[in-house]
Short mmCIF file of C-alpha atoms in Angstrom, two decimals:
data_model
loop_
_atom_site.label_atom_id
_atom_site.label_comp_id
_atom_site.label_asym_id
_atom_site.label_seq_id
_atom_site.Cartn_x
_atom_site.Cartn_y
_atom_site.Cartn_z
CA MET A 1 29.89 65.36 -70.37
CA ASN A 2 26.38 66.14 -68.49
CA GLU A 3 25.72 69.52 -70.47
CA ARG A 4 23.54 70.61 -67.47
CA ARG A 5 26.69 71.59 -66.25
CA LEU A 6 27.28 74.21 -68.18
CA HIS A 7 25.66 78.10 -68.34
CA ALA A 8 26.05 80.52 -71.19
CA LEU A 9 27.08 83.89 -70.18
CA ASN A 10 26.69 86.00 -73.04
CA ALA A 11 25.66 86.08 -76.31
CA GLY A 12 28.26 85.82 -78.40
CA GLU A 13 29.31 84.55 -81.79
CA PRO A 14 32.07 81.41 -81.92
CA GLY A 15 35.49 82.94 -83.74
CA GLN A 16 37.71 81.57 -85.98
CA GLY A 17 40.30 81.21 -83.96
CA PRO A 18 41.12 78.46 -80.98
CA VAL A 19 39.14 77.51 -77.39
CA LEU A 20 40.62 78.69 -74.70
CA TYR A 21 39.48 77.37 -70.83
CA TRP A 22 39.25 80.29 -68.47
CA MET A 23 41.15 78.42 -65.66
CA HIS A 24 40.06 80.64 -62.54
CA ARG A 25 39.33 78.41 -59.54
CA GLU A 26 39.30 74.82 -60.78
CA HIS A 27 43.37 74.45 -60.62
CA ARG A 28 44.18 71.44 -61.96
CA ALA A 29 44.46 69.57 -65.72
CA ARG A 30 42.50 66.17 -64.63
CA ASP A 31 39.07 65.15 -63.92
CA ASN A 32 37.92 69.02 -65.07
CA TRP A 33 34.80 69.50 -67.10
CA GLY A 34 35.03 73.11 -67.71
CA LEU A 35 38.43 71.54 -69.85
CA LEU A 36 37.51 68.73 -70.67
CA HIS A 37 34.22 70.79 -72.48
CA ALA A 38 36.78 73.08 -73.56
CA GLN A 39 39.06 70.64 -75.34
CA GLY A 40 35.24 68.70 -76.89
CA LEU A 41 34.49 72.01 -78.66
CA ALA A 42 38.03 72.71 -80.23
CA LEU A 43 38.14 69.05 -81.28
CA ARG A 44 34.25 69.37 -82.80
CA ALA A 45 35.70 72.43 -84.53
CA GLY A 46 39.37 71.33 -85.75
CA ARG A 47 40.71 74.43 -83.28
CA PRO A 48 43.22 74.35 -81.41
CA LEU A 49 43.00 74.30 -76.86
CA ALA A 50 45.30 77.17 -74.75
CA VAL A 51 44.51 76.85 -70.71
CA VAL A 52 44.86 80.80 -69.47
CA TYR A 53 44.85 82.13 -66.53
CA GLY A 54 44.77 85.85 -65.32
CA LEU A 55 47.04 86.16 -61.90
CA ALA A 56 45.39 89.66 -60.40
CA ASP A 57 47.97 91.30 -58.09
CA ALA A 58 45.89 91.25 -54.51
CA PHE A 59 42.61 88.68 -54.37
CA LEU A 60 40.58 89.05 -51.25
CA GLY A 61 43.58 89.90 -48.72
CA ALA A 62 45.37 86.65 -49.46
CA THR A 63 49.31 86.82 -48.31
CA MET A 64 51.76 84.88 -50.43
CA ARG A 65 50.81 81.79 -48.11
CA GLN A 66 48.00 81.57 -50.36
CA PHE A 67 49.85 83.07 -53.83
CA GLY A 68 52.82 80.88 -53.37
CA PHE A 69 50.58 77.85 -53.16
CA LEU A 70 48.44 78.94 -56.32
CA LEU A 71 51.99 79.16 -58.28
CA ASP A 72 53.96 75.94 -57.34
CA GLY A 73 50.48 74.34 -58.13
CA LEU A 74 50.06 75.73 -61.88
CA ARG A 75 53.47 75.34 -62.30
CA LEU A 76 52.66 71.99 -61.99
CA VAL A 77 49.27 72.64 -64.10
CA GLU A 78 51.47 73.33 -66.65
CA ALA A 79 53.64 70.76 -67.40
CA GLU A 80 50.50 68.18 -67.24
CA LEU A 81 49.16 70.24 -70.05
CA SER A 82 52.28 71.17 -72.32
CA ALA A 83 52.70 66.88 -71.92
CA LEU A 84 49.23 66.86 -73.92
CA ASN A 85 50.57 69.40 -76.10
CA ILE A 86 47.58 72.84 -74.85
CA PRO A 87 49.94 75.97 -73.77
CA PHE A 88 49.07 77.29 -70.92
CA PHE A 89 49.16 80.68 -70.60
CA LEU A 90 50.00 82.93 -67.48
CA LEU A 91 48.32 86.59 -67.48
CA ARG A 92 48.99 88.98 -65.34
CA GLY A 93 46.36 92.19 -64.34
CA ASP A 94 42.87 92.66 -63.58
CA PRO A 95 41.55 89.27 -65.45
CA PRO A 96 38.74 89.89 -67.10
CA GLU A 97 39.93 92.63 -68.96
CA GLU A 98 43.77 90.51 -69.41
CA ILE A 99 41.36 87.42 -70.76
CA ALA A 100 39.21 90.00 -72.73
CA ARG A 101 42.09 91.33 -74.81
CA PHE A 102 44.06 87.66 -75.25
CA ALA A 103 41.02 86.26 -76.97
CA GLY A 104 40.56 89.28 -78.85
CA HIS A 105 43.97 89.17 -80.29
CA HIS A 106 43.10 85.68 -81.31
CA GLY A 107 39.78 85.29 -82.36
CA ALA A 108 38.76 82.71 -79.95
CA HIS A 109 36.23 80.17 -80.92
CA THR A 110 34.82 80.29 -77.58
CA VAL A 111 35.95 80.79 -73.87
CA VAL A 112 35.22 78.34 -71.48
CA THR A 113 35.90 79.48 -67.24
CA ASP A 114 34.84 77.75 -64.32
CA PHE A 115 32.06 78.59 -61.70
CA ASP A 116 32.47 80.21 -58.90
CA SER A 117 29.63 81.24 -55.75
CA LEU A 118 31.70 84.82 -54.74
CA ARG A 119 30.88 88.13 -55.59
CA LEU A 120 33.80 89.42 -56.54
CA LYS A 121 34.16 86.43 -59.33
CA ARG A 122 30.71 87.28 -60.68
CA GLN A 123 31.76 90.57 -61.34
CA TRP A 124 34.93 88.97 -63.00
CA LEU A 125 32.97 87.06 -65.45
CA ALA A 126 30.03 89.48 -66.02
CA ARG A 127 32.66 92.26 -67.08
CA ALA A 128 34.34 89.29 -69.38
CA ALA A 129 31.10 88.43 -71.21
CA LYS A 130 30.29 91.60 -71.79
CA ALA A 131 33.89 92.46 -73.59
CA LEU A 132 34.76 89.49 -74.78
CA ALA A 133 32.86 89.35 -78.80
CA CYS A 134 32.34 85.83 -78.24
CA PRO A 135 30.45 83.30 -76.14
CA LEU A 136 31.53 83.02 -73.04
CA VAL A 137 30.80 79.50 -71.26
CA GLU A 138 30.93 78.66 -66.94
CA ALA A 139 31.50 74.82 -66.64
CA ASP A 140 29.93 73.66 -62.42
CA SER A 141 33.56 71.22 -61.89
CA ARG A 142 33.62 72.73 -58.61
CA ASN A 143 30.36 70.65 -57.50
CA ILE A 144 29.04 66.93 -58.35
CA CYS A 145 25.52 68.37 -58.44
CA PRO A 146 25.49 71.99 -60.51
CA CYS A 147 25.06 74.56 -58.04
CA ARG A 148 22.09 75.99 -61.12
CA ALA A 149 21.14 72.25 -61.40
CA VAL A 150 20.10 71.85 -57.55
CA SER A 151 18.40 74.99 -56.84
CA ASP A 152 17.71 78.40 -58.05
CA LYS A 153 16.97 79.53 -54.95
CA ARG A 154 18.77 80.31 -50.92
CA GLU A 155 17.77 77.24 -49.34
CA TYR A 156 17.51 77.17 -45.84
CA MET A 157 20.20 74.42 -43.99
CA ALA A 158 21.42 71.41 -44.86
CA ARG A 159 17.56 69.26 -44.85
CA THR A 160 16.42 71.51 -47.74
CA ILE A 161 18.83 70.73 -50.37
CA ARG A 162 19.25 67.21 -49.19
CA PRO A 163 16.72 66.12 -51.31
CA LYS A 164 17.30 67.71 -54.50
CA ILE A 165 20.71 66.85 -54.58
CA MET A 166 20.79 63.17 -53.21
CA ARG A 167 17.96 63.06 -56.61
CA LEU A 168 20.58 64.18 -58.89
CA LEU A 169 23.71 62.47 -57.47
CA PRO A 170 22.94 59.05 -59.47
CA GLU A 171 22.70 61.50 -63.07
CA PHE A 172 26.20 63.68 -61.75
CA LEU A 173 28.25 60.79 -60.01
CA GLU A 174 30.26 59.62 -63.03
CA PRO A 175 33.70 58.65 -64.28
CA PHE A 176 35.42 61.79 -65.78
CA PRO A 177 36.89 60.60 -69.37
CA ALA A 178 40.55 61.64 -69.43
CA LEU A 179 41.82 64.90 -70.95
CA ALA A 180 43.98 63.49 -74.38
CA PRO A 181 46.24 65.03 -76.01
CA HIS A 182 45.07 67.96 -77.94
CA PRO A 183 46.21 66.89 -81.85
CA VAL A 184 46.01 70.90 -83.33
CA PRO A 185 48.98 72.48 -82.63
CA TRP A 186 49.16 76.09 -81.21
CA PRO A 187 50.12 78.31 -83.82
CA GLY A 188 53.44 80.57 -83.95
CA HIS A 189 54.98 80.22 -80.64
CA GLY A 190 54.28 79.03 -77.34
CA PRO A 191 54.15 81.14 -73.47
CA ALA A 192 57.12 81.63 -71.55
CA ASN A 193 55.22 81.92 -68.28
CA TYR A 194 57.88 82.93 -65.38
CA PHE A 195 56.74 81.55 -62.08
CA VAL A 196 59.19 82.99 -60.50
CA ALA A 197 59.88 86.64 -61.46
CA ALA A 198 55.53 86.63 -61.09
CA ARG A 199 56.11 85.07 -57.56
CA ALA A 200 58.51 88.06 -56.67
CA ALA A 201 56.78 91.04 -58.69
CA LEU A 202 53.29 89.83 -56.08
CA ALA A 203 52.95 93.00 -53.89
CA VAL A 204 51.28 91.01 -51.78
CA ASP A 205 51.81 90.36 -47.32
CA ARG A 206 54.78 88.23 -46.99
CA SER A 207 54.79 87.95 -43.51
CA VAL A 208 52.82 85.02 -43.44
CA ALA A 209 54.57 82.04 -44.04
CA GLU A 210 54.55 79.63 -46.16
CA VAL A 211 53.64 75.85 -45.06
CA ASP A 212 55.60 72.84 -45.33
CA TRP A 213 52.54 70.36 -44.68
CA ALA A 214 50.81 70.73 -47.30
CA ARG A 215 52.65 70.04 -51.21
CA PRO A 216 50.30 72.39 -53.52
CA GLY A 217 49.37 69.80 -56.93
CA THR A 218 47.25 67.50 -57.94
CA ASP A 219 49.11 64.51 -57.06
CA ALA A 220 50.13 65.94 -53.62
CA GLY A 221 46.31 66.55 -53.20
CA MET A 222 45.79 62.63 -54.29
CA GLY A 223 48.29 60.80 -51.95
CA MET A 224 46.41 62.62 -49.17
CA LEU A 225 43.40 61.48 -49.72
CA ARG A 226 44.74 57.91 -50.79
CA ALA A 227 46.10 58.18 -47.16
CA PHE A 228 42.90 59.04 -45.33
CA MET A 229 40.95 56.75 -46.90
CA ALA A 230 43.87 53.52 -45.39
CA GLU A 231 44.38 55.32 -42.75
CA ARG A 232 41.68 57.54 -41.22
CA LEU A 233 38.34 57.26 -42.98
CA ALA A 234 37.40 53.98 -40.83
CA ARG A 235 37.61 56.86 -37.50
CA TYR A 236 36.01 59.45 -39.29
CA HIS A 237 33.20 59.18 -35.89
CA GLU A 238 36.07 60.51 -34.67
CA ARG A 239 35.84 63.75 -36.53
CA ASN A 240 34.88 66.30 -33.75
CA ASP A 241 37.59 65.56 -31.76
CA PRO A 242 41.03 67.80 -32.89
CA ASN A 243 43.32 65.40 -31.24
CA ALA A 244 42.13 62.17 -33.11
CA GLY A 245 43.92 62.62 -36.36
CA ALA A 246 40.62 61.31 -37.92
CA VAL A 247 39.76 64.32 -40.31
CA SER A 248 40.54 64.48 -44.04
CA LEU A 249 42.90 67.05 -44.48
CA LEU A 250 41.97 67.82 -48.30
CA SER A 251 40.49 71.39 -47.78
CA PRO A 252 43.86 73.40 -49.19
CA TRP A 253 43.58 71.13 -52.25
CA LEU A 254 39.73 71.68 -52.81
CA HIS A 255 39.39 75.31 -52.49
CA PHE A 256 42.34 75.76 -55.10
CA GLY A 257 40.80 73.21 -57.52
CA MET A 258 43.80 71.24 -57.60
CA ILE A 259 41.84 67.95 -57.41
CA SER A 260 38.03 67.49 -57.82
CA ALA A 261 35.31 66.93 -54.99
CA GLN A 262 34.13 64.45 -57.23
CA ARG A 263 36.74 62.69 -57.67
CA VAL A 264 37.55 62.49 -54.14
CA ALA A 265 33.27 60.64 -53.58
CA LEU A 266 34.10 58.19 -56.69
CA GLU A 267 37.52 57.06 -54.67
CA ALA A 268 36.27 57.55 -51.17
CA LEU A 269 32.68 55.59 -51.89
CA ARG A 270 35.17 52.51 -53.09
CA ALA A 271 36.51 52.35 -50.43
CA THR A 272 37.17 49.28 -47.46
CA ALA A 273 36.08 51.86 -44.82
CA PRO A 274 32.64 50.51 -42.93
CA ALA A 275 29.51 52.36 -45.10
CA GLU A 276 28.90 54.67 -41.70
CA ALA A 277 32.15 55.79 -42.02
CA ARG A 278 32.08 56.73 -46.84
CA ASP A 279 28.79 58.09 -45.87
CA SER A 280 29.26 60.30 -43.59
CA PHE A 281 32.38 61.48 -45.42
CA VAL A 282 30.18 61.83 -48.19
CA GLU A 283 27.38 63.40 -46.48
CA GLU A 284 29.92 66.72 -45.67
CA LEU A 285 31.89 66.90 -48.76
CA VAL A 286 29.20 66.49 -51.06
CA VAL A 287 25.67 67.80 -48.79
CA ARG A 288 27.62 70.55 -46.67
CA ARG A 289 29.73 71.67 -49.70
CA GLU A 290 27.05 72.72 -51.74
CA LEU A 291 24.72 73.71 -49.30
CA ALA A 292 28.15 77.22 -49.23
CA ASP A 293 28.10 77.39 -52.47
CA ASN A 294 24.02 77.88 -52.77
CA PHE A 295 24.24 79.58 -50.46
CA CYS A 296 27.09 82.28 -51.79
CA LEU A 297 25.35 82.55 -54.78
CA HIS A 298 21.91 83.62 -53.72
CA ALA A 299 22.93 85.22 -50.81
CA PRO A 300 25.82 88.01 -51.90
CA ASP A 301 26.26 89.88 -48.67
CA TYR A 302 27.67 86.39 -47.34
CA ASP A 303 29.80 88.48 -46.00
CA SER A 304 27.35 90.73 -44.34
CA ILE A 305 24.66 90.82 -41.30
CA SER A 306 22.09 91.59 -43.63
CA CYS A 307 22.44 87.98 -45.29
CA PHE A 308 21.79 86.34 -41.39
CA PRO A 309 18.01 84.57 -41.09
CA ASP A 310 15.25 86.98 -39.74
CA TRP A 311 15.37 85.91 -36.54
CA ALA A 312 18.92 85.76 -35.46
CA VAL A 313 19.14 89.56 -36.22
CA ARG A 314 16.28 90.20 -33.90
CA SER A 315 17.31 88.41 -31.23
CA LEU A 316 21.64 89.32 -31.64
CA ASP A 317 19.78 93.13 -32.10
CA LYS A 318 17.92 92.70 -28.94
CA HIS A 319 21.27 91.43 -26.99
CA ARG A 320 23.76 94.07 -28.10
CA GLY A 321 23.34 96.08 -24.96
CA ASP A 322 24.72 92.77 -22.81
CA GLU A 323 27.21 93.16 -20.98
CA ARG A 324 30.66 91.14 -22.78
CA PRO A 325 32.73 91.05 -19.98
CA TRP A 326 35.71 89.98 -22.08
CA LEU A 327 36.08 92.72 -25.22
CA TYR A 328 39.50 91.98 -27.47
CA GLY A 329 40.19 93.99 -30.53
CA LEU A 330 41.90 92.45 -33.36
CA ASP A 331 45.38 92.67 -32.58
CA ASP A 332 44.71 90.55 -29.42
CA LEU A 333 42.71 88.03 -31.28
CA GLU A 334 45.37 87.78 -34.27
CA GLY A 335 48.24 87.24 -31.85
CA ALA A 336 46.47 84.51 -29.58
CA ALA A 337 45.78 87.19 -26.66
CA THR A 338 43.20 85.84 -25.08
CA HIS A 339 41.60 83.96 -21.15
CA ASP A 340 41.00 81.70 -23.04
CA PRO A 341 43.52 79.16 -23.51
CA LEU A 342 42.46 76.13 -26.13
CA TRP A 343 40.63 79.52 -28.09
CA ASN A 344 44.38 80.40 -28.23
CA ALA A 345 45.41 76.90 -29.05
CA ALA A 346 43.51 77.23 -32.15
CA GLN A 347 44.28 80.45 -33.32
CA ARG A 348 48.25 79.40 -32.96
CA GLN A 349 47.10 76.16 -35.28
CA MET A 350 45.81 78.68 -37.74
CA VAL A 351 48.48 80.52 -38.02
CA ARG A 352 50.77 78.39 -37.79
CA ARG A 353 49.80 75.68 -40.16
CA GLY A 354 47.14 77.57 -42.35
CA HIS A 355 44.62 74.97 -41.01
CA MET A 356 42.74 74.62 -37.82
CA HIS A 357 40.48 72.26 -36.97
CA GLY A 358 36.86 71.85 -38.53
CA TRP A 359 35.08 71.84 -35.01
CA LEU A 360 37.46 73.95 -33.33
CA ARG A 361 36.90 76.22 -36.23
CA MET A 362 33.26 76.59 -34.57
CA TYR A 363 33.81 77.26 -31.63
CA TRP A 364 36.36 80.26 -32.35
CA ALA A 365 33.80 82.16 -34.35
CA LYS A 366 31.32 82.32 -31.63
CA LYS A 367 33.90 83.61 -29.12
CA ILE A 368 34.69 86.36 -31.32
CA LEU A 369 30.52 87.15 -31.46
CA GLU A 370 31.11 86.90 -27.69
CA TRP A 371 34.20 89.18 -27.22
CA SER A 372 33.41 91.61 -29.68
CA ALA A 373 31.26 94.81 -28.76
CA THR A 374 28.82 94.14 -31.92
CA PRO A 375 27.69 91.55 -34.55
CA GLU A 376 29.41 93.35 -37.66
CA GLU A 377 32.75 93.55 -35.53
CA ALA A 378 32.78 90.38 -34.76
CA LEU A 379 31.68 88.84 -38.44
CA ARG A 380 34.89 91.37 -40.12
CA ALA A 381 37.81 89.94 -37.56
CA ALA A 382 36.54 85.97 -37.91
CA ILE A 383 36.46 87.20 -42.21
CA LEU A 384 39.46 88.50 -41.98
CA LEU A 385 41.86 86.30 -39.64
CA ASN A 386 40.39 83.31 -41.57
CA ASP A 387 40.86 84.81 -44.60
CA ARG A 388 44.55 85.64 -43.66
CA TYR A 389 45.57 82.49 -43.13
CA GLN A 390 43.95 79.99 -43.99
CA LEU A 391 44.88 78.03 -47.04
CA ASP A 392 40.99 77.02 -47.42
CA GLY A 393 40.39 80.78 -47.04
CA ARG A 394 38.28 83.08 -49.52
CA GLU A 395 35.62 80.25 -49.79
CA ALA A 396 32.25 79.82 -49.88
CA ASN A 397 32.58 77.02 -47.30
CA GLY A 398 34.50 79.60 -44.96
CA TYR A 399 31.87 82.82 -45.26
CA ALA A 400 28.85 79.91 -44.84
CA GLY A 401 30.15 78.64 -41.58
CA ILE A 402 31.24 82.23 -40.42
CA ALA A 403 27.87 82.92 -41.04
CA TRP A 404 26.69 79.67 -39.42
CA ALA A 405 28.50 80.78 -36.19
CA LEU A 406 27.85 84.41 -36.07
CA GLY A 407 24.46 84.46 -37.48
CA GLY A 408 22.77 81.02 -37.25
CA VAL A 409 22.86 80.88 -40.84
CA HIS A 410 21.44 77.07 -42.43
CA ASP A 411 20.85 76.53 -38.01
CA ARG A 412 17.64 77.21 -35.87
CA PRO A 413 16.62 79.81 -33.15
CA TRP A 414 18.51 78.00 -30.15
CA ALA A 415 17.56 78.58 -26.25
CA GLU A 416 18.01 82.34 -25.71
CA ARG A 417 21.00 84.04 -23.14
CA PRO A 418 23.43 87.49 -23.38
CA VAL A 419 24.80 88.07 -26.31
CA PHE A 420 24.48 85.28 -29.05
CA GLY A 421 21.25 85.83 -28.34
CA SER A 422 18.89 82.53 -29.85
CA VAL A 423 21.88 81.52 -31.90
CA ARG A 424 23.73 78.23 -30.75
CA TYR A 425 26.25 79.25 -28.48
CA MET A 426 29.77 76.94 -27.81
CA ASN A 427 31.71 77.11 -24.44
CA PHE A 428 34.98 75.76 -22.59
CA ALA A 429 32.67 73.10 -20.48
CA GLY A 430 31.16 71.32 -23.40
CA ALA A 431 35.39 71.24 -24.95
CA ARG A 432 35.87 69.87 -22.01
CA ARG A 433 33.07 67.53 -22.39
CA LYS A 434 33.74 66.73 -25.59
CA PHE A 435 37.55 65.94 -25.95
CA ASP A 436 40.98 66.24 -24.21
CA VAL A 437 41.25 70.02 -24.47
CA ALA A 438 44.74 69.71 -21.90
CA ALA A 439 46.20 68.03 -24.88
CA PHE A 440 45.58 70.07 -27.70
CA VAL A 441 46.81 72.74 -25.40
CA SER A 442 50.22 71.27 -24.64
CA ALA A 443 50.37 70.61 -28.76
CA PHE A 444 49.45 73.85 -30.00
CA GLY A 445 49.18 76.97 -27.38
CA ASP A 446 52.87 78.33 -25.37
CA ALA A 447 53.62 79.01 -21.96
CA ARG A 448 50.73 81.45 -21.06
CA ASP A 449 47.80 78.71 -22.21
CA ARG A 450 48.45 76.20 -20.38
CA GLU A 451 48.97 78.27 -17.37
CA LEU A 452 46.03 79.61 -17.53
CA LEU A 453 44.67 75.46 -18.23
CA THR A 454 46.02 74.80 -15.09
CA ALA A 455 44.39 77.94 -13.56
CA MET A 456 40.96 76.94 -14.73
CA ARG A 457 40.71 73.59 -13.30
#
C-alpha cells in the first residue's frame, strides 16, 4: 500500500507479541488499507494478527438505531475474519483505555488504527498513543486521497481542494489487494464475543426504531451499489429531485465504513452509465466527502458557530435582532409540527427511515436557522436531530453540511436578507419550482401536512 496513507501517532517500540488492528471507523474486512497494513506488518514479523474493537457505552447521541446497525455489521466482520484465521475481539468500556490494556497484556508488536477527523476520535487516539508502549499508526482508509496528504490546512471551499485531490487521484485510486488467510495462528483460546449480550447491555435510547430498508454489512452495501449503478446512476442528473429516486442511498454503509469509498469509485468509473453521470457522482463521492474530512480535521470547533467564516459571523450577528415570524423549539421541530408541510415531511422521512434526501437536508437545516431565536440555538438543534435520527449522523459530512447551511462554510456571501444576512437562502417557492412538492408530502407527510399544502395553493 502507499505509505503516504500512514501517520505515526507515537514513538513506541515494537513489542514481541501480535500485530493489532484497532477498528473504529472502517468496519469491514475487505478493501481496508489499515487492516492490510497490519497484516503486512504481521507477516514480515512472523506474528499473529487480530482485530480489536472498543465498544463505548455512548457515542455522540447515537441511539439503538445506529448501535444496532453497527453491532449487526460487526458480527458479519467477525465471521469474515474468522474464515481468514484472524480473530476479532469485542472489548467493552472506554475504547482507548481498553485497547491499551489489551495491547499491553499481549505485548503487542504494533497497533494500526483508522483515521478519523472528529474531535472525540482525535482525543481517543491521543490518549491511546500516550498509553501504548508499542507504535500506534493511523491509516487513512476513509479517503481515496489521504486527508493529511491532500492539504495541511483548512480549505476554503470545493474549488480550492479539488485541484489538490485531482493531482493525487491517479496515485491513490488503485486496486485493492485481497486480505489473505493469516498463516500465524492466535495463541491460546480465541475470543468469545457476546454480541446479543452487548446489545442488551447498552444504556442507549431505544425509542428510535431500527430501520428495515438498509441491512448492515459489506455484502448489503455492495448490493446497494450494484443496484444504483444498474438502475439509478444513469439518472444521476435528477438527484436533486427527492421524488426521482436517482440518489445512491449508500451513505449508511459509507458512514459506518462497511464499504470503501475507493471501491465505490473504482466500480462507478467502470459502470456503463453516461460519462457525465459517472463524473458527477465521483465528484460528490470524492471531492465533497474529502472536503468534509479536511474541514473537521482542521476546524475542531466544527459544531460551533466559531467555525463559520468571518463574513458569515459578522452578517449573522448583524441580523440577530431581526423579527422572526415563526419560532419553533426543539419539541416542535422533532415532532414535525411547523407551518411548512415540506419541512415536516422531510423531518418525518428522517425519523422513519434514518435517511433524508440530500437536497432536502440543505432546506431542512436552513429553515431551522430561520425559525430559531439565535444561530447557536439553530446549530444545536440541527446537530442533535441529525445525529439522533440519521443512520449517517455523527459524521464529518453531516457537520460540514450543517455548517454550510447555517454558516456559509465552503460557500460565499449572497444577497443580504433578514435573519440570514449574507448566508445563502432557500425557500418553499424555490422547492416548488424544482420538484413536485405535493408528491413528496403525499409520500412522507401526514394529514395535517397535506391540509397545510392545500391551504398554500
